[in-house]
Coordinates of C-alpha atoms in Angstrom, one line a residue:
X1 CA 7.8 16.1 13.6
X2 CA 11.0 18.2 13.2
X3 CA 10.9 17.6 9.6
X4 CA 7.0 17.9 8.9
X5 CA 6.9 21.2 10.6
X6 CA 10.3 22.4 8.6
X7 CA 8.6 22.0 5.2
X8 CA 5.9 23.8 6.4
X9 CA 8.3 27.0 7.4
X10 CA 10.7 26.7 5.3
X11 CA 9.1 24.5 1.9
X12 CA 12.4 22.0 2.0
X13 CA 11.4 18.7 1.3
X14 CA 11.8 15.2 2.4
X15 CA 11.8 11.6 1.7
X16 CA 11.8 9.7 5.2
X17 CA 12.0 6.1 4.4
X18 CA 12.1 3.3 7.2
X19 CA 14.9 0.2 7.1
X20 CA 17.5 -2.0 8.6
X21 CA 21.2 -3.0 8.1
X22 CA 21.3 -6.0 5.9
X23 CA 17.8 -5.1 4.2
X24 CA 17.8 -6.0 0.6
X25 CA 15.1 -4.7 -1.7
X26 CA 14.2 -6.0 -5.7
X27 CA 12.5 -2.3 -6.1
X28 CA 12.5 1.5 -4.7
X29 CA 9.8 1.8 -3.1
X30 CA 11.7 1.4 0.1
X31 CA 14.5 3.3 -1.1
X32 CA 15.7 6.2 1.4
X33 CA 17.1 7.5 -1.5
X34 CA 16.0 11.2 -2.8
X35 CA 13.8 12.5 -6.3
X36 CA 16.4 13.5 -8.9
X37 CA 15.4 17.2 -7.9
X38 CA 17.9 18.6 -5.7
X39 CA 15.8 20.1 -3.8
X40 CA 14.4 16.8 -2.0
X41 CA 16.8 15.5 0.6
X42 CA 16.4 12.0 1.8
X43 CA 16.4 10.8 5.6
X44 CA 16.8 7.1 6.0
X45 CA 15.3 5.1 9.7
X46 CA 17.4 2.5 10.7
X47 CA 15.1 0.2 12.5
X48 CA 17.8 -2.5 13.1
X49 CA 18.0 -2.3 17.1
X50 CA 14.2 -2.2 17.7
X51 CA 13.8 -6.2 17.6
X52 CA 12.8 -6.7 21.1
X53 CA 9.9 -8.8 22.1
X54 CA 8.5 -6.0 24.9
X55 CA 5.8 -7.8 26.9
X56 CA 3.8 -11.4 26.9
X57 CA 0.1 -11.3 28.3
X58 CA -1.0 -14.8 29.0
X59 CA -4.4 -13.4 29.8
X60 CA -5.5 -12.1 26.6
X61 CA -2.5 -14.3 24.6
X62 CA -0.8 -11.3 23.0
X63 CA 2.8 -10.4 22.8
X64 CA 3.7 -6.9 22.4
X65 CA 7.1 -6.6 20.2
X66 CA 9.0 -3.8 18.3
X67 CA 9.0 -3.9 14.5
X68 CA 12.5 -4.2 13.6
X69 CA 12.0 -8.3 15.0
X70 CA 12.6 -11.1 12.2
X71 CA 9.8 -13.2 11.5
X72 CA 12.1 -15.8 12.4
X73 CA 13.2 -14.8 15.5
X74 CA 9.6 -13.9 16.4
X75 CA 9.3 -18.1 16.3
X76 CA 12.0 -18.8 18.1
X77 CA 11.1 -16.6 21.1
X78 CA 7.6 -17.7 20.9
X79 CA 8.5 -21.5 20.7
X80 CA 10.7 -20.5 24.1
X81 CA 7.3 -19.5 25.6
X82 CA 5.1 -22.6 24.4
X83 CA 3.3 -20.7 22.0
X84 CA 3.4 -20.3 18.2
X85 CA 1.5 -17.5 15.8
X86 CA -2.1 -18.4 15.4
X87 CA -3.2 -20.0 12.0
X88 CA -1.1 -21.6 9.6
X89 CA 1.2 -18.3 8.1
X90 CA 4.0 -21.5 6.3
X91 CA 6.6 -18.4 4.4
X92 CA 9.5 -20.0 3.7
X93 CA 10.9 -16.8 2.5
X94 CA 9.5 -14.5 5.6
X95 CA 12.1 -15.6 8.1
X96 CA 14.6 -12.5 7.5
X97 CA 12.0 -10.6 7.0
X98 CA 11.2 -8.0 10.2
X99 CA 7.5 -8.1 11.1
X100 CA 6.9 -3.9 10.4
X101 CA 8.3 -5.4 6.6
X102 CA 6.4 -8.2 6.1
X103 CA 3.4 -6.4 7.4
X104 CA 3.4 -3.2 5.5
X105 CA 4.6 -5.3 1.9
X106 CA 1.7 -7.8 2.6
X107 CA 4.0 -10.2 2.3
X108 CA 2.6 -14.2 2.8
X109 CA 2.5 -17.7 3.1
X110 CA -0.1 -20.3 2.0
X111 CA -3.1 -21.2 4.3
X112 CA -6.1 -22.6 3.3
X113 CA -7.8 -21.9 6.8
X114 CA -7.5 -18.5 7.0
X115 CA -5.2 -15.6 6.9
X116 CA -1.5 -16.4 5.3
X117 CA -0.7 -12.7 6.6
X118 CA 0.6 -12.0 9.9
X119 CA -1.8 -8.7 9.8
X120 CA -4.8 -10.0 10.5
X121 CA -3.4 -11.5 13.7
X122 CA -2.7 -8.0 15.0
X123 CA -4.5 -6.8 17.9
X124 CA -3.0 -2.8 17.9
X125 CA -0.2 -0.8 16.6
X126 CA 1.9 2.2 17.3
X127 CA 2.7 4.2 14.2
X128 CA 4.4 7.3 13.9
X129 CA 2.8 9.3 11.5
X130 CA 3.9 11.7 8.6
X131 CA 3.0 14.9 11.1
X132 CA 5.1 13.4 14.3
X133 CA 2.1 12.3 16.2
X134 CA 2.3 8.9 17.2
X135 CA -1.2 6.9 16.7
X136 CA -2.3 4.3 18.3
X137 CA -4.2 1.9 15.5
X138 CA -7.0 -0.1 17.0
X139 CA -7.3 -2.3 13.9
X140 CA -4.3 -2.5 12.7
X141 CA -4.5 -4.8 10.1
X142 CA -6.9 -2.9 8.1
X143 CA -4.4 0.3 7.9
X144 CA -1.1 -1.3 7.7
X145 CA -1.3 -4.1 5.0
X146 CA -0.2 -3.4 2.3
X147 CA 0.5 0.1 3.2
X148 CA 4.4 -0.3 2.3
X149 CA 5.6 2.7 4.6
X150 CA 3.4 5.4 3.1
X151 CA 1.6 6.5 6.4
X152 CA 4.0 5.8 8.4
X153 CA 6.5 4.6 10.4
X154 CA 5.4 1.3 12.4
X155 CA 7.8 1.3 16.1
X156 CA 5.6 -2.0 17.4
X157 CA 2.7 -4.2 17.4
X158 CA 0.7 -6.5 19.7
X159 CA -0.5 -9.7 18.2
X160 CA -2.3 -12.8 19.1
X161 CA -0.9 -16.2 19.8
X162 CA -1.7 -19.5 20.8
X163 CA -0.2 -22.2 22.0
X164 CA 2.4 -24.2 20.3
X165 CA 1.5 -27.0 17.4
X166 CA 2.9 -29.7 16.1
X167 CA 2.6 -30.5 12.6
X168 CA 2.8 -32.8 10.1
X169 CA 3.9 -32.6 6.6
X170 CA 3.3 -34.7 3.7
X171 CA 5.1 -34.3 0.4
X172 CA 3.3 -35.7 -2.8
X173 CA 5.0 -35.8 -5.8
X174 CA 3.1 -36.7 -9.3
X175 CA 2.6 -36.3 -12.9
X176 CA 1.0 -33.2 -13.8
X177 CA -1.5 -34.6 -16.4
X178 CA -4.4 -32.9 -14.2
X179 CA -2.9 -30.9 -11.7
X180 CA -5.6 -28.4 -10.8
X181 CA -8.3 -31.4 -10.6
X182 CA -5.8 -32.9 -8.4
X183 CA -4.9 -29.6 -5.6
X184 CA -9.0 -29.4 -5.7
X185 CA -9.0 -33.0 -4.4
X186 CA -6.5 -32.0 -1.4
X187 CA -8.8 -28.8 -0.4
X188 CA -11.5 -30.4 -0.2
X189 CA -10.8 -34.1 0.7
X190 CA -7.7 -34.1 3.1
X191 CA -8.8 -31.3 5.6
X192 CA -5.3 -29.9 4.8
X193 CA -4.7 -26.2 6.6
X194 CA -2.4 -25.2 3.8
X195 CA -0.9 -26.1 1.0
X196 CA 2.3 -25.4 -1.0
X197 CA 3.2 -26.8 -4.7
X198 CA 6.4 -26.4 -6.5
X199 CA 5.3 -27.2 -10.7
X200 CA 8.2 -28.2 -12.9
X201 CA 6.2 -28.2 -16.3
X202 CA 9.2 -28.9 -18.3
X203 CA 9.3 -32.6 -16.4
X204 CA 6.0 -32.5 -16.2
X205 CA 6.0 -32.9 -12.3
X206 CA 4.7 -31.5 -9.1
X207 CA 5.3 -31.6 -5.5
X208 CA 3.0 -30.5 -3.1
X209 CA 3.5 -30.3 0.5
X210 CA 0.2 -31.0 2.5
X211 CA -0.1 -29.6 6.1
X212 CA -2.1 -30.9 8.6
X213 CA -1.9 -30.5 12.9
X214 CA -0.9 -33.2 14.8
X215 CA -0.4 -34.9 18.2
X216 CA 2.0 -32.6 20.4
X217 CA 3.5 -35.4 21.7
X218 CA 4.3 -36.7 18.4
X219 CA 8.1 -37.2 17.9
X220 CA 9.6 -34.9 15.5
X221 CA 12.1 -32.5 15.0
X222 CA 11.5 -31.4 11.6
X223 CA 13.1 -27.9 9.9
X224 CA 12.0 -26.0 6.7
X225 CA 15.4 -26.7 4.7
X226 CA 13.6 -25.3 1.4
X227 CA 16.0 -22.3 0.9
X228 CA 18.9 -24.3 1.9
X229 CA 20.5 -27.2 0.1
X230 CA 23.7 -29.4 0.3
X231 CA 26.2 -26.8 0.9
X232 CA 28.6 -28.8 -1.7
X233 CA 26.2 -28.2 -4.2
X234 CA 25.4 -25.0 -3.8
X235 CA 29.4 -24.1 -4.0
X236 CA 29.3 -25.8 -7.8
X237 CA 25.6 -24.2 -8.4
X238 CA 26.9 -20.6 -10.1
X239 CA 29.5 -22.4 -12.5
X240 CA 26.6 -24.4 -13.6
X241 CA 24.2 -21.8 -13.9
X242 CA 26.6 -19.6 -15.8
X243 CA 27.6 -23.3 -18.2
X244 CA 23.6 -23.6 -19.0
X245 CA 23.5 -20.2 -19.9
X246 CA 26.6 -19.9 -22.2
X247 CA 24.9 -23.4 -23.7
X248 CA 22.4 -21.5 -26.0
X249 CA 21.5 -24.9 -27.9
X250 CA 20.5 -26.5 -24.4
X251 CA 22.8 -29.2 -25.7
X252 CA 24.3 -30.1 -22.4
X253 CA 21.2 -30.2 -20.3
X254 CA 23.0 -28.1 -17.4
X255 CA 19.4 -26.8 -16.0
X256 CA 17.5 -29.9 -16.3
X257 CA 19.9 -31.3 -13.8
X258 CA 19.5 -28.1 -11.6
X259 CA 16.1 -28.3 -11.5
X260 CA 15.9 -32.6 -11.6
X261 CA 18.1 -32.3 -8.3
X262 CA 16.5 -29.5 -6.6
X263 CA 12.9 -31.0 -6.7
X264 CA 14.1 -34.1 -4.8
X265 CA 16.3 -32.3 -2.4
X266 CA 14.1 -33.1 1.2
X267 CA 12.2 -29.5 1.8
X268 CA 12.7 -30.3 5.6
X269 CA 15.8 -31.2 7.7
X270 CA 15.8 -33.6 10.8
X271 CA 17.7 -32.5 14.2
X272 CA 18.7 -35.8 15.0
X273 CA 18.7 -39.2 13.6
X274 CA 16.8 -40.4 16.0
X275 CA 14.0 -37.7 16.9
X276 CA 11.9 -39.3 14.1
X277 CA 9.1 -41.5 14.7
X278 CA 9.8 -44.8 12.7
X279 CA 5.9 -45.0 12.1
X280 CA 5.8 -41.7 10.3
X281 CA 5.5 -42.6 6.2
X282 CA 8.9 -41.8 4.9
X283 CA 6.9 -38.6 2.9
X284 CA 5.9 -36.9 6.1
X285 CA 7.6 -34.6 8.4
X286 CA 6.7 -33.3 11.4
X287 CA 8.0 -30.8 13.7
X288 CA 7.3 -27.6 15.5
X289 CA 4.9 -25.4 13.4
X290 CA 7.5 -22.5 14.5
X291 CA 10.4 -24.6 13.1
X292 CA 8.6 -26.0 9.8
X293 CA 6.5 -22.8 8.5
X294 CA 9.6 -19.9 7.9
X295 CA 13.2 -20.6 7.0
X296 CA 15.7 -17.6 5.8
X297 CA 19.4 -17.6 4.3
X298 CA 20.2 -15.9 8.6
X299 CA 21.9 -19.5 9.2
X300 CA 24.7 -18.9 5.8
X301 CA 24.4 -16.3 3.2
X302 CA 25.3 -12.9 5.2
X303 CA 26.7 -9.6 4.1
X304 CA 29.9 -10.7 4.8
X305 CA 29.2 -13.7 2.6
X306 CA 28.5 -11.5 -0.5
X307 CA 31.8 -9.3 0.1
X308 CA 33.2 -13.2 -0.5
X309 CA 32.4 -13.4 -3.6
X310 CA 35.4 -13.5 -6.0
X311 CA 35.3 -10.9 -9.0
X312 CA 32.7 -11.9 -11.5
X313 CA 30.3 -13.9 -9.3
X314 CA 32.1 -17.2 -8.2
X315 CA 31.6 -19.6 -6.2
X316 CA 29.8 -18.2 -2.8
X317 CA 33.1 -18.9 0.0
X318 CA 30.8 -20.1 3.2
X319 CA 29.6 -23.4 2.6
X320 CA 26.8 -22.6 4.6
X321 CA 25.1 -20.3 2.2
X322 CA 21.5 -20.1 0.7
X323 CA 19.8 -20.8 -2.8
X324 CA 18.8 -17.0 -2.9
X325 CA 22.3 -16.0 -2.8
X326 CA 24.7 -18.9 -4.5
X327 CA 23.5 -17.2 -7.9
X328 CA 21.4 -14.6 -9.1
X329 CA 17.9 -15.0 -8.2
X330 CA 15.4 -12.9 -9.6
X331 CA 11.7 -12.9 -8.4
X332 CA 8.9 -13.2 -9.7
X333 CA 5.1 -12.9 -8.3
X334 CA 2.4 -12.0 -9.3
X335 CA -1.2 -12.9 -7.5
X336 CA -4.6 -13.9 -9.6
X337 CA -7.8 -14.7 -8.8
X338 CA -8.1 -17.9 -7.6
X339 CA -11.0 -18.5 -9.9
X340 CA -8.8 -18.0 -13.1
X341 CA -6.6 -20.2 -11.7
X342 CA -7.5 -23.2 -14.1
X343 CA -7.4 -21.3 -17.4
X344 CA -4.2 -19.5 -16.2
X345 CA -2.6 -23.2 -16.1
X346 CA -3.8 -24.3 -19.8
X347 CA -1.9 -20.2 -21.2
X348 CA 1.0 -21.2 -18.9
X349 CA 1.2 -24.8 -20.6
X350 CA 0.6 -23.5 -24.1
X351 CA 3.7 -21.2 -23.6
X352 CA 5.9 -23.5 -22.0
X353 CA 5.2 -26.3 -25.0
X354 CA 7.9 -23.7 -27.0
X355 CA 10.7 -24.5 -24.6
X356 CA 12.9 -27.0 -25.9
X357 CA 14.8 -27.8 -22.9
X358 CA 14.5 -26.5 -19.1
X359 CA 13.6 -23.2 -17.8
X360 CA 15.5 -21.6 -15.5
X361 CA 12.5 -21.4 -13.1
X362 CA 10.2 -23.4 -12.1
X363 CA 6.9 -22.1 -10.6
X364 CA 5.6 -22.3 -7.3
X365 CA 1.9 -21.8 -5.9
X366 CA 0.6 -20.5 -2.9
X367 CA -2.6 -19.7 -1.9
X368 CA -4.0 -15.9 0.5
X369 CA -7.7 -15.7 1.3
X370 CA -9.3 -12.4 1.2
X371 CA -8.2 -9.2 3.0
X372 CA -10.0 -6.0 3.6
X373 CA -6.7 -3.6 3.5
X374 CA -7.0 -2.0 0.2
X375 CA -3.4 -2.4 -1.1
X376 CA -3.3 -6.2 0.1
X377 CA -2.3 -8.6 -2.4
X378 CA -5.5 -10.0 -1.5
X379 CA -7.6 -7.2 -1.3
X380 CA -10.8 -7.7 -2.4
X381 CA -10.3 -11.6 -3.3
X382 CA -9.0 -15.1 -2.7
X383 CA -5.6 -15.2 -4.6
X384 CA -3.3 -17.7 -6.0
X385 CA 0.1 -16.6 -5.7
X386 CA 2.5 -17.8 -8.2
X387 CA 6.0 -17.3 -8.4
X388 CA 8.1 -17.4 -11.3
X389 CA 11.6 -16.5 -9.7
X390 CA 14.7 -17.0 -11.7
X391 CA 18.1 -18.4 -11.4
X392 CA 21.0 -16.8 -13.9
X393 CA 24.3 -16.3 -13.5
X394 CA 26.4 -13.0 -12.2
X395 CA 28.8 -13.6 -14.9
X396 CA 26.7 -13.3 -17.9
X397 CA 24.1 -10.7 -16.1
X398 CA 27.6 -8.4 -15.7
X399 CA 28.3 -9.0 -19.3
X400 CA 24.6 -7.8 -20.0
X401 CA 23.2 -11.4 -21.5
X402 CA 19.9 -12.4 -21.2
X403 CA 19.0 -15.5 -19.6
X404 CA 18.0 -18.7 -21.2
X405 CA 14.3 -18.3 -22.4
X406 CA 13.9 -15.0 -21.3
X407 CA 11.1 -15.0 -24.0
X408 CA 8.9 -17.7 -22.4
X409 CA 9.2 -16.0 -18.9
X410 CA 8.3 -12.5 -20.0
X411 CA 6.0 -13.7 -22.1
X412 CA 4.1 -15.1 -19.4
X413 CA 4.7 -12.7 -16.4
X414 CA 3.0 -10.0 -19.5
X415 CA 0.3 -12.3 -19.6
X416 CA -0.3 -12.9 -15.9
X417 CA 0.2 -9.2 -15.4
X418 CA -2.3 -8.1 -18.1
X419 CA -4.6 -11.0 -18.8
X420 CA -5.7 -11.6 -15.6
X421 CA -4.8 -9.1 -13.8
X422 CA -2.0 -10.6 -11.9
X423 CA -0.9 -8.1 -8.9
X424 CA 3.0 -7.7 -8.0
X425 CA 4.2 -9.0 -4.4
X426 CA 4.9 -5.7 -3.3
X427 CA 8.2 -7.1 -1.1
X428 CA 9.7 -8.8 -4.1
X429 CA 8.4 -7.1 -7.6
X430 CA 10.7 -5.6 -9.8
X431 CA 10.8 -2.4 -11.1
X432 CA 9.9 -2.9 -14.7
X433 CA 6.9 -5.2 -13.1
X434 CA 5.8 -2.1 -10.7
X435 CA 6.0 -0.3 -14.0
X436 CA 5.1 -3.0 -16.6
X437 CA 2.8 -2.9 -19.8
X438 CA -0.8 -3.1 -17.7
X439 CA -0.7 -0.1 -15.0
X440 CA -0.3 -1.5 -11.5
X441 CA -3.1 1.2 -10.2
X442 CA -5.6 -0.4 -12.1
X443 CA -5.1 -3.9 -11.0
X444 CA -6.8 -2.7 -7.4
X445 CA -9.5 -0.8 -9.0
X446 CA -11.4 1.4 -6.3
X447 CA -9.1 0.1 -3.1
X448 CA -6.2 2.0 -4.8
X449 CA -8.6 5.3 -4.5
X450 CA -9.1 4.3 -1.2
X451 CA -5.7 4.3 -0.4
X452 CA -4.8 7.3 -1.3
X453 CA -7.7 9.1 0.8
X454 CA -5.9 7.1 3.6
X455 CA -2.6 8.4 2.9
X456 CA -3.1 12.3 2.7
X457 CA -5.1 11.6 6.4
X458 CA -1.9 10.1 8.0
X459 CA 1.0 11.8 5.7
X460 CA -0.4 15.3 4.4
X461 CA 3.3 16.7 3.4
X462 CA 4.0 13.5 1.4
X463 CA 7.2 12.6 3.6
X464 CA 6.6 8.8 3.2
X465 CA 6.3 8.9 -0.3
X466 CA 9.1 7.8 -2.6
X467 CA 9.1 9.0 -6.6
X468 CA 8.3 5.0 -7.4
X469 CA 4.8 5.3 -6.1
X470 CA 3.9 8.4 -7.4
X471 CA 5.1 6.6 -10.9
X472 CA 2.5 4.5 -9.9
X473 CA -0.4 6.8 -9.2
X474 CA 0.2 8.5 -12.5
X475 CA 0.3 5.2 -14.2
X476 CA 4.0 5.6 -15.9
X477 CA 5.6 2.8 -17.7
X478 CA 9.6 1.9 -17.1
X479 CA 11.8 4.0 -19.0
X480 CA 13.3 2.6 -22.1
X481 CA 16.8 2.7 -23.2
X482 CA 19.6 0.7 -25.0
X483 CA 19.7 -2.7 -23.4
X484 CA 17.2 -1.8 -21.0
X485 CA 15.2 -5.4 -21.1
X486 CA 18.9 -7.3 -21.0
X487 CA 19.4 -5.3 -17.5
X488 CA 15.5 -6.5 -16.8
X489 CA 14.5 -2.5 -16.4
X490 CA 11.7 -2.6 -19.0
X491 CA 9.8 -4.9 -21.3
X492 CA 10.8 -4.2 -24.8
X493 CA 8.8 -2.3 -27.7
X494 CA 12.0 -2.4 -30.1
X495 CA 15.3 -4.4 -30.9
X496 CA 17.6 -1.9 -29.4
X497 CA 15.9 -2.6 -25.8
X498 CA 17.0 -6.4 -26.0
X499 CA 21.0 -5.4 -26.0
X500 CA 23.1 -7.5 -28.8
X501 CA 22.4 -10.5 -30.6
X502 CA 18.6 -10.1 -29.6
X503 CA 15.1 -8.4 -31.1
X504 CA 12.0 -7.4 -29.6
X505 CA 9.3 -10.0 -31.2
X506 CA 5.8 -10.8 -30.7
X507 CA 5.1 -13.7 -28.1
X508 CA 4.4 -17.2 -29.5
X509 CA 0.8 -17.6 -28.2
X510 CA 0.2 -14.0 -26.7
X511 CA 1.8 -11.7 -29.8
X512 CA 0.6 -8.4 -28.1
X513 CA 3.3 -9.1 -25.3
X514 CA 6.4 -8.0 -27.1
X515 CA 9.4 -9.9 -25.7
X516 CA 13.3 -10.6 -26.1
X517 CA 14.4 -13.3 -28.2
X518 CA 17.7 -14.4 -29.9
X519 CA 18.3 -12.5 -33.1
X520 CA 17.6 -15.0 -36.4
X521 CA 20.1 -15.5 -39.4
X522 CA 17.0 -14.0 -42.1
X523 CA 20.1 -14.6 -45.0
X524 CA 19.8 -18.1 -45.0
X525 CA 15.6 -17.5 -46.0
X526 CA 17.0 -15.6 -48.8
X527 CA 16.2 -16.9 -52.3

């Protein structure tokens, strides 16, 4: 309110953007960090110590908590009260997430039920709003998904619950001949509440991981482990990464084996030897929805972690550290229609025939139902999420090198963005995606209207809003400069974007996507 009513006196401006101590972003739109103007000065929120869970109502089966709680902690107090999040929200990556975060970035799992947002579980809200008054929403999920911050500064929430479930988890792992004839047979045959599938094209694999409820008194212990492998092998992980990357000719096979070990690495872990049930298949797991559906890097990869790191990006010291953090990983996700799914998968595949060895990614697919909130992922349709993060090395990305088949990625993140409209996960896009080839405005159509009428209701003075979203608004690409595509700032339109030893080329299948190849010897085509 102080700061609202001072522009209006006195015409100095702010930026008032909400966070928390250890909060790591891939983009500025929650940067507390001022407009290149001088005359805009920059107040950052640290929301850190409002993670308390404030009030359970067994009566209408709410909880009331402050928005600075992790998702994951939100489980673990909920599992201490017999209860569990209604639905089926499995996010692996939303456990160090805090719930005003995951709520305002949209940010999901996969259901196939119902909502894979926590939003639509929301009963009310309190939000502070860009004029000081603080506003009590009455259908909160409607306002605040999506919203990323711009109304507002969310202090709590009161969301429904239920009581605690037990599930159980099958992993399937095939060929990929006919993969999307074969996830249509699990939606509509197995009665599955979600689903989540890992697609290693280059082996020509999948794994999906079926969910379904089960018996509470089924024995079972079970842990999402996804994010966190043998800690032996992620202490040799960056040395490899930076070896396959050095290894331009593929001639080692460094990130075959990566990848070959990573899909059979089990995605859940086991308390005990002897919590489970020796008639469970040896492909099912089952545990505590609470336990099974989030997982974060909390347990190893910290801040203190990072400051570990010897000079040049070695070998994380803790043992006990993540896949997110033993090397550089990148992401990557964009959301389609879930109708284009299909002819998605046959570009993807014609792309991917150019790689002559393995990726550095591998893709994963979840899938969001419908929303109403206009800047949701899924606003306005039923999405499939894919995610095309990346694993490089913080050697070579310090010396400015591209990583292995960069071309094949951007080529098809450009053609997921543009083709079909592919909308960036707000919580993990990029800059150069936010500001990429195909404007992210247009991707929402009328919603992103919407949204702004929204916005000058609950923020007239514009204190919310950082420079990235009005780059945004007024449709502006990413600024280009030398080596700007090596440093993964911009998609390139010319050969001095790509750094050294690389040009900007047309795309093998898609040649209106310019994208960053290694530079050819043309002497040797010389007559």
């Amino acid at each position: 309110m102080a700061l609202y009513r001072d522009q209006q006196v006195t015409g100095q401006k702010y930026l008032v953007r909400a966070t928390n101590q250890g909060f790591v972003s891939h983009n500025n739109l929650s940067c507390p960090c001022a407009d290149a103007r001088s005359d805009v000065r920059a107040v950052a929120l640290d929301m850190s110590a409002m993670n308390k869970v404030l009030e359970f109502n067994d009566d209408r089966e709410t909880v009331t908590v402050q928005a600075g709680i992790t998702f994951e902690a939100l489980e673990r107090t909920l599992l201490d009260y017999d209860m569990s999040l209604p639905g089926v929200v499995v996010a692996p990556q939303l456990g160090s997430m805090t719930v005003g975060a995951a709520i305002v970035t949209s940010a999901h799992g996969s259901s196939l039920v119902g909502p894979a947002t926590i939003a639509p579980f929301l009963q009310s809200a309190l939000m502070v709003d860009g004029t000081g008054d603080v506003r009590l929403l009455d259908t909160p999920g409607e306002v605040l998904e999506g919203s990323l911050g711009l109304l507002g500064v969310v202090t709590e929430v009161t969301m429904y619950v239920q009581r605690k479930k037990k599930m159980a988890v099958r992993q399937i792992q095939s060929e990929d001949f006919d993969l999307v004839a074969d996830l249509r047979d699990i939606i509509d045959n197995s009665e599955a509440l979600s689903l989540d599938v890992m697609w290693n094209p280059t082996a020509g694999m999948y794994q999906a991981r079926v969910w379904h409820f089960t018996d509470v008194a089924s024995r079972g212990e079970a842990r999402n482990a996804q994010l966190q492998p043998p800690a032996d092998w992620l202490l040799q992980l960056p040395e490899r990464v930076h070896r396959d990357q050095l290894d331009l000719m593929d001639r080692e096979g460094h990130m075959c084996e990566v990848i070959g070990e990573m899909s059979h690495f089990p995605a859940f872990s086991h308390v005990s030897a002897q919590d489970k049930d020796e008639t469970v298949p040896q492909d099912t797991a089952i545990g505590w929805l609470n336990h099974m559906a989030s997982a974060s890097c909390a347990g190893g990869a910290t801040a203190a972690t990072a400051a570990s790191r010897p000079p040049h990006g070695g070998p994380l010291a803790a043992a006990g550290s993540c896949l997110l953090s033993a090397a550089k990983w990148t992401p990557y996700e964009l959301a389609i229609n879930s109708q284009d799914f299909s002819a998605w998968l046959a570009d993807a595949r014609a792309i991917l025939r150019h790689a002559r060895g393995c990726p550095p990614f591998v893709l994963n697919f979840r899938f969001v139902g419908e929303s109403d909130a206009p800047l949701a992922l899924s606003s306005g349709r039923q999405v499939v999420a894919i995610e095309l993060s990346t694993l490089s090395s913080h050697k070579a990305n310090e010396q400015g090198l591209h990583f292995k088949f960069a071309r094949l990625h951007e080529e098809i993140v450009q053609m997921t963005l543009c083709k079909y409209s592919g909308r960036p996960q707000w919580a993990f896009a990029t800059n150069r995606l936010l500001l990429g080839p195909c404007p992210v405005r247009d991707l929402y159509g009328a919603s992103f209207d919407q949204f702004l009428d929204q916005r000058v209701l609950y923020d007239p003075a514009g204190l919310f809003t950082p420079p990235l979203f009005n780059d945004i608004v007024e449709r502006r690409v990413a600024p280009h400069s030398t080596g700007c595509a090596a440093r993964l700032e911009c998609f390139c339109t010319a050969d001095e974007h790509c750094g050294p030893h690389h040009e900007c080329v047309p795309g093998y299948e898609f040649p209106e996507y310019k994208v960053c190849a290694p530079a050819t010897d043309k002497s040797k085509h010389e007559l």
